[in-house]
PDB file of C-alpha atoms in Angstrom:
ATOM      1  CA  MET A  65      -6.599  16.081 -26.888  1.00 57.00           C
ATOM      2  CA  THR A  66      -5.222  15.331 -23.423  1.00 66.00           C
ATOM      3  CA  THR A  67      -6.693  12.188 -21.869  1.00 89.00           C
ATOM      4  CA  ALA A  68      -7.031  11.172 -18.227  1.00 91.00           C
ATOM      5  CA  VAL A  69      -4.148   8.758 -18.800  1.00 94.00           C
ATOM      6  CA  ASP A  70      -1.968  11.595 -20.132  1.00 95.00           C
ATOM      7  CA  ARG A  71      -2.885  13.731 -17.111  1.00 95.00           C
ATOM      8  CA  PHE A  72      -2.159  10.791 -14.798  1.00 96.00           C
ATOM      9  CA  ARG A  73       1.299  10.250 -16.294  1.00 96.00           C
ATOM     10  CA  ALA A  74       2.074  13.975 -16.047  1.00 95.00           C
ATOM     11  CA  ALA A  75       0.927  14.078 -12.401  1.00 95.00           C
ATOM     12  CA  VAL A  76       3.132  11.085 -11.524  1.00 96.00           C
ATOM     13  CA  ASP A  77       6.093  12.671 -13.346  1.00 94.00           C
ATOM     14  CA  ARG A  78       5.566  15.879 -11.305  1.00 94.00           C
ATOM     15  CA  ARG A  79       4.790  13.921  -8.109  1.00 93.00           C
ATOM     16  CA  ASP A  80       1.602  16.025  -7.876  1.00 94.00           C
ATOM     17  CA  LEU A  81      -0.898  14.456  -5.459  1.00 93.00           C
ATOM     18  CA  ASP A  82      -3.422  17.284  -5.973  1.00 94.00           C
ATOM     19  CA  ALA A  83      -3.578  16.497  -9.684  1.00 94.00           C
ATOM     20  CA  LEU A  84      -4.017  12.784  -8.894  1.00 94.00           C
ATOM     21  CA  ASP A  85      -6.862  13.645  -6.515  1.00 94.00           C
ATOM     22  CA  ASP A  86      -8.785  15.167  -9.427  1.00 92.00           C
ATOM     23  CA  LEU A  87      -8.269  12.039 -11.548  1.00 96.00           C
ATOM     24  CA  PHE A  88      -9.530   9.413  -9.066  1.00 97.00           C
ATOM     25  CA  THR A  89     -13.161   8.496  -8.441  1.00 96.00           C
ATOM     26  CA  GLU A  90     -14.296   8.731  -4.821  1.00 97.00           C
ATOM     27  CA  ASP A  91     -14.577   4.909  -4.628  1.00 97.00           C
ATOM     28  CA  ILE A  92     -11.348   4.026  -6.502  1.00 97.00           C
ATOM     29  CA  ARG A  93      -9.921   0.576  -5.819  1.00 97.00           C
ATOM     30  CA  LEU A  94      -6.189  -0.117  -6.103  1.00 97.00           C
ATOM     31  CA  TYR A  95      -5.022  -3.722  -6.359  1.00 97.00           C
ATOM     32  CA  SER A  96      -1.452  -4.073  -5.119  1.00 93.00           C
ATOM     33  CA  PRO A  97       1.066  -6.845  -5.830  1.00 91.00           C
ATOM     34  CA  VAL A  98       1.759  -7.164  -2.090  1.00 87.00           C
ATOM     35  CA  LYS A  99      -1.763  -7.149  -0.600  1.00 87.00           C
ATOM     36  CA  PHE A 100      -4.609  -9.531  -1.389  1.00 89.00           C
ATOM     37  CA  THR A 101      -7.465  -7.092  -0.783  1.00 93.00           C
ATOM     38  CA  PRO A 102      -7.555  -3.751  -2.594  1.00 96.00           C
ATOM     39  CA  PHE A 103      -6.864  -0.339  -1.135  1.00 96.00           C
ATOM     40  CA  GLU A 104     -10.242   1.389  -1.317  1.00 97.00           C
ATOM     41  CA  GLY A 105     -11.364   5.002  -1.539  1.00 97.00           C
ATOM     42  CA  ARG A 106      -9.694   8.189  -2.706  1.00 96.00           C
ATOM     43  CA  PRO A 107      -8.133   9.165   0.669  1.00 96.00           C
ATOM     44  CA  MET A 108      -6.423   5.777   1.108  1.00 96.00           C
ATOM     45  CA  VAL A 109      -5.263   5.527  -2.514  1.00 97.00           C
ATOM     46  CA  LEU A 110      -3.897   9.087  -2.440  1.00 96.00           C
ATOM     47  CA  GLY A 111      -2.063   8.268   0.790  1.00 96.00           C
ATOM     48  CA  LEU A 112      -0.621   5.171  -0.845  1.00 96.00           C
ATOM     49  CA  PHE A 113       0.504   7.219  -3.851  1.00 96.00           C
ATOM     50  CA  GLY A 114       2.239   9.644  -1.504  1.00 95.00           C
ATOM     51  CA  VAL A 115       4.225   6.722  -0.091  1.00 95.00           C
ATOM     52  CA  LEU A 116       4.921   5.246  -3.533  1.00 94.00           C
ATOM     53  CA  LEU A 117       6.185   8.533  -4.931  1.00 93.00           C
ATOM     54  CA  ARG A 118       8.648   8.774  -2.028  1.00 92.00           C
ATOM     55  CA  THR A 119       9.650   5.103  -2.277  1.00 92.00           C
ATOM     56  CA  PHE A 120      10.359   4.658  -5.984  1.00 92.00           C
ATOM     57  CA  GLU A 121      13.739   5.814  -7.229  1.00 89.00           C
ATOM     58  CA  ASP A 122      14.067   6.947 -10.864  1.00 92.00           C
ATOM     59  CA  PHE A 123      10.472   5.938 -11.657  1.00 95.00           C
ATOM     60  CA  ARG A 124       9.608   6.275 -15.348  1.00 95.00           C
ATOM     61  CA  TYR A 125       6.926   5.068 -17.729  1.00 97.00           C
ATOM     62  CA  VAL A 126       8.388   3.309 -20.766  1.00 97.00           C
ATOM     63  CA  GLY A 127       5.297   2.330 -22.767  1.00 96.00           C
ATOM     64  CA  GLU A 128       1.526   2.483 -23.027  1.00 96.00           C
ATOM     65  CA  PHE A 129      -1.292   0.420 -24.511  1.00 96.00           C
ATOM     66  CA  ALA A 130      -4.972   1.405 -24.624  1.00 94.00           C
ATOM     67  CA  GLY A 131      -8.157  -0.552 -25.107  1.00 94.00           C
ATOM     68  CA  VAL A 132     -11.079  -2.008 -23.193  1.00 94.00           C
ATOM     69  CA  SER A 133     -11.018  -4.655 -20.463  1.00 94.00           C
ATOM     70  CA  GLN A 134     -13.145  -6.076 -17.666  1.00 94.00           C
ATOM     71  CA  THR A 135     -12.839  -4.543 -14.224  1.00 91.00           C
ATOM     72  CA  THR A 136     -11.997  -6.722 -11.252  1.00 89.00           C
ATOM     73  CA  ALA A 137     -14.726  -5.316  -9.020  1.00 87.00           C
ATOM     74  CA  ASP A 138     -17.774  -6.136 -11.133  1.00 88.00           C
ATOM     75  CA  GLY A 139     -16.575  -7.521 -14.471  1.00 89.00           C
ATOM     76  CA  THR A 140     -17.962  -4.641 -16.514  1.00 89.00           C
ATOM     77  CA  GLU A 141     -16.017  -3.538 -19.564  1.00 94.00           C
ATOM     78  CA  ALA A 142     -14.315  -0.175 -19.224  1.00 93.00           C
ATOM     79  CA  PRO A 143     -11.890   1.941 -21.207  1.00 94.00           C
ATOM     80  CA  SER A 144      -8.447   0.875 -20.008  1.00 96.00           C
ATOM     81  CA  ALA A 145      -4.772   1.656 -20.335  1.00 96.00           C
ATOM     82  CA  VAL A 146      -1.691  -0.384 -19.502  1.00 97.00           C
ATOM     83  CA  LEU A 147       1.353   1.691 -18.561  1.00 97.00           C
ATOM     84  CA  LEU A 148       4.719  -0.084 -18.481  1.00 98.00           C
ATOM     85  CA  PHE A 149       7.214   1.267 -15.959  1.00 97.00           C
ATOM     86  CA  ARG A 150      10.728   0.838 -14.605  1.00 97.00           C
ATOM     87  CA  ALA A 151      11.997   1.973 -11.210  1.00 95.00           C
ATOM     88  CA  THR A 152      14.367   1.088  -8.402  1.00 92.00           C
ATOM     89  CA  VAL A 153      13.476   0.318  -4.783  1.00 89.00           C
ATOM     90  CA  GLY A 154      16.145  -0.433  -2.213  1.00 84.00           C
ATOM     91  CA  GLY A 155      18.715  -1.015  -4.951  1.00 87.00           C
ATOM     92  CA  ARG A 156      16.490  -3.519  -6.781  1.00 87.00           C
ATOM     93  CA  GLU A 157      15.346  -2.833 -10.325  1.00 92.00           C
ATOM     94  CA  ILE A 158      11.623  -3.213 -10.838  1.00 93.00           C
ATOM     95  CA  HIS A 159       9.714  -3.886 -14.048  1.00 95.00           C
ATOM     96  CA  GLY A 160       6.000  -3.360 -13.787  1.00 96.00           C
ATOM     97  CA  ILE A 161       2.689  -2.386 -15.269  1.00 97.00           C
ATOM     98  CA  ASP A 162      -0.135  -0.189 -14.096  1.00 97.00           C
ATOM     99  CA  LEU A 163      -3.571  -1.186 -15.413  1.00 97.00           C
ATOM    100  CA  LEU A 164      -6.021   1.717 -15.245  1.00 97.00           C
ATOM    101  CA  HIS A 165      -9.788   1.360 -15.729  1.00 96.00           C
ATOM    102  CA  LEU A 166     -11.756   4.542 -16.397  1.00 96.00           C
ATOM    103  CA  ASP A 167     -15.347   5.447 -15.578  1.00 94.00           C
ATOM    104  CA  ASP A 168     -17.790   7.141 -17.978  1.00 91.00           C
ATOM    105  CA  ASP A 169     -16.409  10.563 -17.001  1.00 93.00           C
ATOM    106  CA  GLY A 170     -12.826   9.520 -17.794  1.00 92.00           C
ATOM    107  CA  ARG A 171     -11.730   9.297 -14.148  1.00 95.00           C
ATOM    108  CA  ILE A 172      -9.712   6.369 -12.812  1.00 97.00           C
ATOM    109  CA  LYS A 173     -11.996   3.950 -10.965  1.00 97.00           C
ATOM    110  CA  GLU A 174      -9.756   0.904 -10.702  1.00 97.00           C
ATOM    111  CA  PHE A 175      -5.994   0.571 -10.672  1.00 96.00           C
ATOM    112  CA  THR A 176      -3.984  -2.661 -10.681  1.00 96.00           C
ATOM    113  CA  VAL A 177      -0.215  -2.817 -10.207  1.00 96.00           C
ATOM    114  CA  MET A 178       1.865  -5.805 -11.262  1.00 95.00           C
ATOM    115  CA  VAL A 179       5.587  -5.992 -10.504  1.00 95.00           C
ATOM    116  CA  ARG A 180       8.477  -8.358 -11.102  1.00 94.00           C
ATOM    117  CA  PRO A 181      10.816  -9.932 -10.007  1.00 93.00           C
ATOM    118  CA  ALA A 182       9.715 -11.447  -6.694  1.00 91.00           C
ATOM    119  CA  SER A 183      12.682  -9.931  -4.825  1.00 89.00           C
ATOM    120  CA  ALA A 184      11.584  -6.478  -5.995  1.00 87.00           C
ATOM    121  CA  VAL A 185       8.000  -7.171  -4.913  1.00 88.00           C
ATOM    122  CA  GLN A 186       9.282  -8.065  -1.445  1.00 90.00           C
ATOM    123  CA  ALA A 187      11.472  -4.930  -1.223  1.00 89.00           C
ATOM    124  CA  LEU A 188       8.593  -2.769  -2.448  1.00 89.00           C
ATOM    125  CA  GLY A 189       6.146  -4.331   0.007  1.00 91.00           C
ATOM    126  CA  GLU A 190       8.445  -3.729   2.976  1.00 92.00           C
ATOM    127  CA  ALA A 191       9.158  -0.115   1.973  1.00 91.00           C
ATOM    128  CA  VAL A 192       5.510   0.709   1.305  1.00 92.00           C
ATOM    129  CA  LEU A 193       4.324  -0.863   4.559  1.00 92.00           C
ATOM    130  CA  ALA A 194       6.877   1.177   6.505  1.00 93.00           C
ATOM    131  CA  GLY A 195       5.682   4.334   4.727  1.00 94.00           C
ATOM    132  CA  LEU A 196       1.990   3.576   5.326  1.00 93.00           C
ATOM    133  CA  VAL A 197       2.671   2.967   9.028  1.00 94.00           C
ATOM    134  CA  ALA A 198       4.799   6.135   9.273  1.00 94.00           C
ATOM    135  CA  ASP A 199       2.006   8.176   7.646  1.00 94.00           C
ATOM    136  CA  GLY A 200      -0.628   6.667   9.996  1.00 92.00           C
ATOM    137  CA  LEU A 201      -2.564   5.048   7.169  1.00 90.00           C
ATOM    138  CA  VAL A 202      -2.306   1.508   8.554  1.00 90.00           C
ATOM    139  CA  PRO A 203      -1.467   0.158  12.017  1.00 91.00           C
ATOM    140  CA  ALA A 204       1.969  -1.298  12.694  1.00 88.00           C
ATOM    141  CA  PRO A 205       2.056  -5.069  12.152  1.00 85.00           C
TER     142      PRO A 205
END
């Protein structure tokens, strides 16, 4: 049986934003390692994914864990998956995790990204901000 997490991984591997659109709830929240407040709503999160998919070099998932955890938004317990990834941004190797929380219909309602090391977080933040500005999703600083 193919799960939402399997479909998410396949969509990221194919860089398929239409497939991601079908997997996100309308009110999805994405918590970024470079921004204190979350990105909110499907249009903004899809726009962010468009930038991320252009920014990451040789992005690949290298592991997965599943279970249940509390969401950040309201503390309710939800089916969850942790996806471990590796990538390169601006010549810097990144190690990270994506934490996905699913709603009752199996769609992604909350997404948290954690990245290390700090130099990679800085490089990622600068590249993503430039992409968001270029795509008109956020104003220039």
